[in-house]
mmCIF file of C-alpha atoms in Angstrom:
data_model
loop_
_atom_site.group_PDB
_atom_site.id
_atom_site.type_symbol
_atom_site.label_atom_id
_atom_site.label_comp_id
_atom_site.label_asym_id
_atom_site.label_seq_id
_atom_site.Cartn_x
_atom_site.Cartn_y
_atom_site.Cartn_z
ATOM 1 C CA MET A 1 48.137 141.250 81.812
ATOM 2 C CA ALA A 2 51.762 141.707 80.729
ATOM 3 C CA MET A 3 50.890 145.250 79.540
ATOM 4 C CA PHE A 4 50.005 146.163 83.145
ATOM 5 C CA GLN A 5 53.093 144.400 84.532
ATOM 6 C CA PHE A 6 51.141 141.980 86.734
ATOM 7 C CA PRO A 7 53.498 138.944 86.738
ATOM 8 C CA PHE A 8 51.656 136.939 89.382
ATOM 9 C CA PRO A 9 50.174 133.782 87.811
ATOM 10 C CA TRP A 10 48.704 132.396 91.021
ATOM 11 C CA ALA A 11 47.023 135.665 91.952
ATOM 12 C CA LEU A 12 45.639 135.932 88.426
ATOM 13 C CA THR A 13 44.330 132.353 88.584
ATOM 14 C CA ALA A 14 42.765 133.167 91.968
ATOM 15 C CA ILE A 15 40.968 136.108 90.349
ATOM 16 C CA HIS A 16 39.725 133.791 87.604
ATOM 17 C CA THR A 17 38.404 131.208 90.070
ATOM 18 C CA LEU A 18 36.876 133.906 92.295
ATOM 19 C CA CYS A 19 35.019 135.366 89.313
ATOM 20 C CA GLY A 20 33.986 131.825 88.393
ATOM 21 C CA SER A 21 32.574 131.314 91.888
ATOM 22 C CA ILE A 22 30.689 134.624 91.934
ATOM 23 C CA GLY A 23 29.461 134.355 88.345
ATOM 24 C CA SER A 24 28.115 130.818 88.678
ATOM 25 C CA TYR A 25 26.476 131.730 92.021
ATOM 26 C CA ILE A 26 24.700 134.708 90.403
ATOM 27 C CA PHE A 27 23.473 132.531 87.532
ATOM 28 C CA TRP A 28 22.219 129.975 90.065
ATOM 29 C CA LYS A 29 20.227 132.641 91.922
ATOM 30 C CA LEU A 30 18.825 133.839 88.593
ATOM 31 C CA ASP A 31 17.480 130.284 88.075
ATOM 32 C CA LEU A 32 19.535 129.767 84.927
ATOM 33 C CA PHE A 33 20.416 126.287 86.176
ATOM 34 C CA LYS A 34 19.612 123.993 89.085
ATOM 35 C CA PRO A 35 22.506 122.405 91.011
ATOM 36 C CA SER A 36 22.397 118.626 91.210
ATOM 37 C CA LYS A 37 22.174 116.839 94.542
ATOM 38 C CA LEU A 38 25.481 115.060 95.092
ATOM 39 C CA GLY A 39 26.449 112.515 97.686
ATOM 40 C CA GLU A 40 29.694 112.239 99.624
ATOM 41 C CA ARG A 41 31.383 110.261 96.850
ATOM 42 C CA GLU A 42 30.396 112.772 94.157
ATOM 43 C CA ASN A 43 31.602 115.688 96.296
ATOM 44 C CA MET A 44 34.935 113.912 96.679
ATOM 45 C CA VAL A 45 35.118 113.677 92.881
ATOM 46 C CA MET A 46 34.609 117.453 92.703
ATOM 47 C CA LEU A 47 37.388 117.981 95.252
ATOM 48 C CA MET A 48 39.777 115.780 93.288
ATOM 49 C CA PHE A 49 38.820 117.578 90.070
ATOM 50 C CA SER A 50 39.668 120.948 91.629
ATOM 51 C CA VAL A 51 43.016 119.546 92.834
ATOM 52 C CA LEU A 52 43.723 118.304 89.299
ATOM 53 C CA TYR A 53 42.875 121.776 87.968
ATOM 54 C CA THR A 54 45.271 123.453 90.424
ATOM 55 C CA ILE A 55 48.120 120.953 90.008
ATOM 56 C CA ASN A 56 47.884 121.293 86.234
ATOM 57 C CA ILE A 57 48.412 125.057 86.520
ATOM 58 C CA ALA A 58 51.223 124.612 89.064
ATOM 59 C CA ILE A 59 53.216 122.193 86.921
ATOM 60 C CA SER A 60 52.703 124.335 83.823
ATOM 61 C CA ASN A 61 54.022 127.424 85.636
ATOM 62 C CA VAL A 62 57.040 125.582 87.052
ATOM 63 C CA SER A 63 57.923 123.906 83.743
ATOM 64 C CA LEU A 64 57.873 127.260 81.912
ATOM 65 C CA ASN A 65 60.806 128.340 84.082
ATOM 66 C CA LEU A 66 62.825 125.273 83.015
ATOM 67 C CA VAL A 67 62.151 125.179 79.251
ATOM 68 C CA THR A 68 61.817 127.677 76.429
ATOM 69 C CA VAL A 69 58.349 128.770 75.317
ATOM 70 C CA PRO A 70 58.616 127.158 71.829
ATOM 71 C CA PHE A 71 59.533 123.808 73.397
ATOM 72 C CA HIS A 72 56.647 124.117 75.867
ATOM 73 C CA GLN A 73 54.195 124.822 73.039
ATOM 74 C CA VAL A 74 55.420 121.893 70.947
ATOM 75 C CA VAL A 75 55.029 119.426 73.817
ATOM 76 C CA ARG A 76 51.613 120.876 74.679
ATOM 77 C CA ALA A 77 50.599 120.269 71.075
ATOM 78 C CA MET A 78 50.788 116.550 71.907
ATOM 79 C CA THR A 79 47.731 116.864 74.176
ATOM 80 C CA PRO A 80 45.408 115.216 71.585
ATOM 81 C CA VAL A 81 47.703 112.163 71.532
ATOM 82 C CA PHE A 82 47.534 111.740 75.303
ATOM 83 C CA THR A 83 43.772 112.324 75.192
ATOM 84 C CA VAL A 84 43.388 109.473 72.708
ATOM 85 C CA MET A 85 45.551 107.227 74.897
ATOM 86 C CA LEU A 86 43.482 107.979 78.014
ATOM 87 C CA ASN A 87 40.202 107.409 76.173
ATOM 88 C CA VAL A 88 41.386 104.121 74.669
ATOM 89 C CA LEU A 89 43.002 102.756 77.842
ATOM 90 C CA PHE A 90 40.436 103.777 80.455
ATOM 91 C CA LEU A 91 37.182 104.480 78.587
ATOM 92 C CA LYS A 92 37.648 101.774 75.924
ATOM 93 C CA LYS A 93 36.853 104.208 73.116
ATOM 94 C CA THR A 94 37.836 103.459 69.528
ATOM 95 C CA TYR A 95 38.820 105.777 66.691
ATOM 96 C CA SER A 96 39.090 105.260 62.953
ATOM 97 C CA ALA A 97 42.414 105.278 61.130
ATOM 98 C CA MET A 98 41.400 108.511 59.394
ATOM 99 C CA THR A 99 40.860 110.221 62.746
ATOM 100 C CA TYR A 100 44.365 109.236 63.847
ATOM 101 C CA THR A 101 45.757 110.482 60.536
ATOM 102 C CA SER A 102 43.955 113.830 60.791
ATOM 103 C CA LEU A 103 45.724 114.517 64.093
ATOM 104 C CA ILE A 104 49.159 114.505 62.420
ATOM 105 C CA PRO A 105 48.863 117.906 60.665
ATOM 106 C CA VAL A 106 47.216 119.419 63.754
ATOM 107 C CA ILE A 107 50.218 118.475 65.896
ATOM 108 C CA ALA A 108 52.952 119.002 63.294
ATOM 109 C CA GLY A 109 51.475 122.359 62.337
ATOM 110 C CA VAL A 110 51.899 123.727 65.866
ATOM 111 C CA ALA A 111 55.539 122.576 65.828
ATOM 112 C CA PHE A 112 56.168 124.544 62.632
ATOM 113 C CA ALA A 113 54.093 127.546 63.747
ATOM 114 C CA THR A 114 55.986 127.881 67.034
ATOM 115 C CA PHE A 115 59.396 126.846 65.678
ATOM 116 C CA GLY A 116 62.149 128.526 67.644
ATOM 117 C CA ASP A 117 64.751 127.985 70.325
ATOM 118 C CA TYR A 118 64.202 124.484 71.764
ATOM 119 C CA ASN A 119 66.107 124.453 75.056
ATOM 120 C CA TYR A 120 65.137 122.446 78.126
ATOM 121 C CA THR A 121 66.483 120.748 81.222
ATOM 122 C CA ALA A 122 65.811 117.121 82.110
ATOM 123 C CA MET A 123 63.440 118.180 84.890
ATOM 124 C CA GLY A 124 61.823 120.734 82.599
ATOM 125 C CA PHE A 125 61.214 118.067 79.957
ATOM 126 C CA PHE A 126 59.656 115.731 82.537
ATOM 127 C CA LEU A 127 57.407 118.414 84.031
ATOM 128 C CA THR A 128 56.292 119.681 80.617
ATOM 129 C CA VAL A 129 55.287 116.188 79.516
ATOM 130 C CA LEU A 130 53.592 115.569 82.879
ATOM 131 C CA GLY A 131 51.711 118.854 82.548
ATOM 132 C CA THR A 132 50.552 117.840 79.072
ATOM 133 C CA VAL A 133 49.285 114.488 80.370
ATOM 134 C CA LEU A 134 47.455 116.263 83.202
ATOM 135 C CA ALA A 135 45.925 118.733 80.728
ATOM 136 C CA ALA A 136 44.604 115.808 78.688
ATOM 137 C CA LEU A 137 43.321 114.122 81.857
ATOM 138 C CA LYS A 138 41.569 117.319 82.963
ATOM 139 C CA THR A 139 39.816 117.584 79.599
ATOM 140 C CA VAL A 140 38.703 113.943 79.746
ATOM 141 C CA VAL A 141 37.452 114.264 83.339
ATOM 142 C CA THR A 142 35.630 117.510 82.484
ATOM 143 C CA ASN A 143 33.772 115.641 79.770
ATOM 144 C CA ARG A 144 32.965 112.630 81.964
ATOM 145 C CA VAL A 145 31.490 114.614 84.885
ATOM 146 C CA GLN A 146 29.165 116.366 82.421
ATOM 147 C CA VAL A 147 28.078 113.444 80.229
ATOM 148 C CA GLY A 148 28.736 110.474 82.517
ATOM 149 C CA ARG A 149 26.796 109.390 85.574
ATOM 150 C CA LEU A 150 26.882 112.856 87.218
ATOM 151 C CA LYS A 151 25.669 114.780 84.133
ATOM 152 C CA LEU A 152 26.486 118.146 85.699
ATOM 153 C CA HIS A 153 25.472 121.397 84.046
ATOM 154 C CA PRO A 154 28.563 123.439 83.011
ATOM 155 C CA LEU A 155 27.613 126.210 85.454
ATOM 156 C CA ASP A 156 27.005 123.623 88.178
ATOM 157 C CA LEU A 157 30.502 122.263 87.588
ATOM 158 C CA LEU A 158 31.953 125.775 87.837
ATOM 159 C CA LEU A 159 29.943 126.484 90.994
ATOM 160 C CA ARG A 160 31.406 123.433 92.725
ATOM 161 C CA MET A 161 34.947 123.540 91.353
ATOM 162 C CA SER A 162 35.770 127.276 91.421
ATOM 163 C CA PRO A 163 35.603 127.944 95.205
ATOM 164 C CA LEU A 164 37.811 124.909 95.911
ATOM 165 C CA ALA A 165 40.303 125.950 93.232
ATOM 166 C CA PHE A 166 40.289 129.521 94.591
ATOM 167 C CA ILE A 167 41.281 128.322 98.070
ATOM 168 C CA GLN A 168 43.992 126.077 96.631
ATOM 169 C CA THR A 169 45.491 128.788 94.405
ATOM 170 C CA MET A 170 45.528 131.297 97.262
ATOM 171 C CA LEU A 171 47.257 128.729 99.464
ATOM 172 C CA TYR A 172 49.852 128.018 96.787
ATOM 173 C CA SER A 173 50.380 131.762 96.278
ATOM 174 C CA TYR A 174 51.088 132.091 99.995
ATOM 175 C CA LEU A 175 53.431 129.079 100.131
ATOM 176 C CA THR A 176 55.483 130.262 97.136
ATOM 177 C CA GLY A 177 55.837 133.781 98.539
ATOM 178 C CA GLU A 178 53.873 135.330 95.686
ATOM 179 C CA MET A 179 51.207 136.729 97.991
ATOM 180 C CA GLY A 180 53.712 139.057 99.669
ATOM 181 C CA LEU A 181 54.777 140.382 96.266
ATOM 182 C CA VAL A 182 51.143 140.940 95.321
ATOM 183 C CA GLN A 183 50.554 142.923 98.515
ATOM 184 C CA GLU A 184 53.575 145.092 97.730
ATOM 185 C CA TYR A 185 52.297 145.570 94.175
ATOM 186 C CA CYS A 186 48.893 146.683 95.466
ATOM 187 C CA ARG A 187 50.537 149.281 97.709
ATOM 188 C CA THR A 188 52.737 150.752 94.979
ATOM 189 C CA ASN A 189 51.187 150.078 91.565
ATOM 190 C CA MET A 190 47.485 149.421 91.983
ATOM 191 C CA ASN A 191 45.202 152.006 90.392
ATOM 192 C CA PHE A 192 41.714 152.135 88.905
ATOM 193 C CA SER A 193 42.885 151.113 85.418
ATOM 194 C CA VAL A 194 44.716 148.037 86.709
ATOM 195 C CA PHE A 195 41.750 147.104 88.920
ATOM 196 C CA CYS A 196 39.343 147.331 85.963
ATOM 197 C CA ALA A 197 41.742 145.324 83.784
ATOM 198 C CA LEU A 198 41.984 142.567 86.415
ATOM 199 C CA LEU A 199 38.208 142.523 86.880
ATOM 200 C CA LEU A 200 37.603 142.387 83.126
ATOM 201 C CA ASN A 201 40.174 139.602 82.817
ATOM 202 C CA GLY A 202 38.355 137.605 85.496
ATOM 203 C CA VAL A 203 34.933 138.136 83.895
ATOM 204 C CA ILE A 204 36.257 137.077 80.485
ATOM 205 C CA ALA A 205 37.851 133.995 82.078
ATOM 206 C CA PHE A 206 34.487 133.082 83.641
ATOM 207 C CA PHE A 207 32.586 133.234 80.351
ATOM 208 C CA LEU A 208 35.442 131.466 78.593
ATOM 209 C CA ASN A 209 35.161 128.610 81.104
ATOM 210 C CA VAL A 210 31.394 128.446 80.582
ATOM 211 C CA VAL A 211 31.854 128.236 76.810
ATOM 212 C CA SER A 212 34.698 125.722 77.169
ATOM 213 C CA PHE A 213 32.777 123.417 79.529
ATOM 214 C CA THR A 214 29.643 123.644 77.373
ATOM 215 C CA ALA A 215 31.597 122.831 74.214
ATOM 216 C CA ASN A 216 33.295 119.918 75.986
ATOM 217 C CA LYS A 217 29.912 118.535 77.028
ATOM 218 C CA LYS A 218 28.429 118.831 73.534
ATOM 219 C CA THR A 219 31.484 117.476 71.667
ATOM 220 C CA SER A 220 34.265 115.363 73.166
ATOM 221 C CA ALA A 221 37.552 115.641 75.031
ATOM 222 C CA LEU A 222 39.550 114.926 71.856
ATOM 223 C CA THR A 223 37.712 117.628 69.919
ATOM 224 C CA MET A 224 38.522 120.125 72.668
ATOM 225 C CA THR A 225 42.246 119.332 72.553
ATOM 226 C CA VAL A 226 42.287 119.661 68.759
ATOM 227 C CA ALA A 227 40.538 123.019 69.153
ATOM 228 C CA GLY A 228 43.220 123.941 71.689
ATOM 229 C CA ASN A 229 45.917 123.413 69.066
ATOM 230 C CA VAL A 230 43.987 125.506 66.559
ATOM 231 C CA LYS A 231 43.665 128.205 69.233
ATOM 232 C CA GLN A 232 47.460 128.269 69.608
ATOM 233 C CA VAL A 233 48.046 129.118 65.959
ATOM 234 C CA LEU A 234 45.136 131.586 65.858
ATOM 235 C CA SER A 235 46.724 133.430 68.790
ATOM 236 C CA ILE A 236 49.859 133.761 66.656
ATOM 237 C CA VAL A 237 47.760 135.188 63.809
ATOM 238 C CA LEU A 238 46.154 137.703 66.192
ATOM 239 C CA ALA A 239 49.582 138.675 67.537
ATOM 240 C CA VAL A 240 50.751 139.343 63.975
ATOM 241 C CA VAL A 241 47.694 141.491 63.238
ATOM 242 C CA ILE A 242 47.505 143.393 66.544
ATOM 243 C CA PHE A 243 51.164 143.738 67.556
ATOM 244 C CA ASP A 244 52.697 143.689 64.052
ATOM 245 C CA ILE A 245 54.914 140.699 64.894
ATOM 246 C CA SER A 246 56.807 139.175 61.976
ATOM 247 C CA ILE A 247 56.798 135.418 61.340
ATOM 248 C CA THR A 248 58.833 133.169 59.068
ATOM 249 C CA ALA A 249 57.613 131.139 56.106
ATOM 250 C CA MET A 250 57.862 128.011 58.285
ATOM 251 C CA ASN A 251 55.637 129.614 60.914
ATOM 252 C CA GLY A 252 53.092 130.504 58.233
ATOM 253 C CA LEU A 253 53.192 126.957 56.864
ATOM 254 C CA GLY A 254 52.575 125.617 60.368
ATOM 255 C CA ILE A 255 49.544 127.870 60.812
ATOM 256 C CA LEU A 256 48.028 126.694 57.527
ATOM 257 C CA LEU A 257 48.842 123.055 58.339
ATOM 258 C CA THR A 258 47.143 123.233 61.739
ATOM 259 C CA LEU A 259 44.044 124.956 60.362
ATOM 260 C CA ALA A 260 43.793 122.407 57.540
ATOM 261 C CA GLY A 261 44.258 119.545 60.011
ATOM 262 C CA GLY A 262 41.570 120.976 62.277
ATOM 263 C CA ALA A 263 39.153 121.220 59.345
ATOM 264 C CA TRP A 264 39.991 117.650 58.299
ATOM 265 C CA TYR A 265 39.448 116.335 61.834
ATOM 266 C CA SER A 266 36.120 118.185 62.030
ATOM 267 C CA GLU A 267 35.005 116.692 58.715
ATOM 268 C CA ARG A 268 35.961 113.163 59.820
ATOM 269 C CA SER A 269 34.148 113.645 63.145
ATOM 270 C CA ASN A 270 30.969 114.710 61.342
ATOM 271 C CA VAL A 271 31.187 111.696 59.029
ATOM 272 C CA GLN A 272 31.598 109.316 61.984
ATOM 273 C CA LEU A 273 28.737 110.990 63.851
ATOM 274 C CA ASN A 274 26.411 110.613 60.862
ATOM 275 C CA GLU A 275 27.436 106.980 60.408
ATOM 276 C CA LYS A 276 26.711 106.310 64.072
ATOM 277 C CA LYS A 277 23.282 107.958 63.805
ATOM 278 C CA ASN A 278 22.438 105.952 60.691
ATOM 279 C CA LYS A 279 23.397 102.686 62.383
ATOM 280 C CA SER A 280 21.260 103.482 65.425
ATOM 281 C CA LYS A 281 18.167 104.199 63.341
ATOM 282 C CA ILE A 282 15.553 101.431 63.155
ATOM 283 C CA LEU A 283 13.157 101.377 60.238
ATOM 284 C CA PRO A 284 9.469 101.583 61.282
ATOM 285 C CA GLY A 285 8.680 98.374 59.387
ATOM 286 C CA ASP A 286 11.449 96.508 61.179
ATOM 287 C CA SER A 287 10.196 97.766 64.522
ATOM 288 C CA LEU A 288 6.634 96.665 63.795
ATOM 289 C CA LEU A 289 7.820 93.298 62.598
ATOM 290 C CA GLY A 290 9.795 92.903 65.797
ATOM 291 C CA ILE A 291 6.763 93.709 67.925
ATOM 292 C CA ASP A 292 4.498 91.406 65.929
ATOM 293 C CA LYS A 293 7.012 88.598 66.223
ATOM 294 C CA ASN A 294 7.284 89.005 69.999
ATOM 295 C CA GLU A 295 3.505 89.132 70.385
ATOM 296 C CA HIS A 296 3.151 86.007 68.225
ATOM 297 C CA GLU A 297 5.713 84.146 70.339
ATOM 298 C CA LEU A 298 3.960 85.245 73.549
ATOM 299 C CA LYS A 299 0.557 84.087 72.275
ATOM 300 C CA SER A 300 2.006 80.772 71.129
ATOM 301 C CA ALA A 301 3.529 80.186 74.556
ATOM 302 C CA THR A 302 0.170 80.957 76.237
ATOM 303 C CA ILE A 303 -1.728 78.532 73.974
ATOM 304 C CA TYR A 304 0.910 75.855 74.588
ATOM 305 C CA LYS A 305 0.513 76.217 78.377
ATOM 306 C CA GLN A 306 -3.282 75.962 78.125
#
């Protein structure tokens, strides 16, 4: 939206969440999914999730004013590390040594790819790290509400979260004074082209959220954060191709390192998944033997009682 000079992050996020609300509602009415019946406790979880979503955006926006963009990107590249920590500490998940090792090039590659002016304030450093932790937490929670006890459909999650996030972002826009600037912008700069661009941006954001939530449900929180790092370097590649931006040899090395690390992580994940499937398989003969043994023990116990 920088090309249309629309520097209002909260208003843009409100457009995204509004399109998410409308889009998921339309899909509901088209019977593409059926909303789950949630109790008071589950609805409170949805409220807290929407607050987490909004706070994550707020802290990210504030921290960007206190640090340089390269520093912000490098710290954000640590999201997979915090995701692993949250999964290990709270969900008691375990990872192989090779999985930990495969994360190193993914993280280091982003540092090289975005290498630049690393300036920050003490508060900026704290808020950037906090925002990264919250981003990891949001990814983990997104996964849990879809594969845990709630097992929400991705569109169901959007239907419940988007309206709450829309209200919160509009409120924050008002409290920060951004809403007044947006109103002035609409009076002086709004035209059909800008309106269509904003609408298209919101529609794209809706489908991007659907794809993101679906991928999170079918993979894992850690996989999503690794993919996020790969997305960072691919955005640099697209910027080079589309806007003819020049990069250094170090930036190019970082791009290759991140892509290679992402491929390595994907390969290790597939290996672990196959190993897990093989361990869970029970041979038909073993199953029959188990049943025969149980039946024999049951018959023996009956004869003994008689």
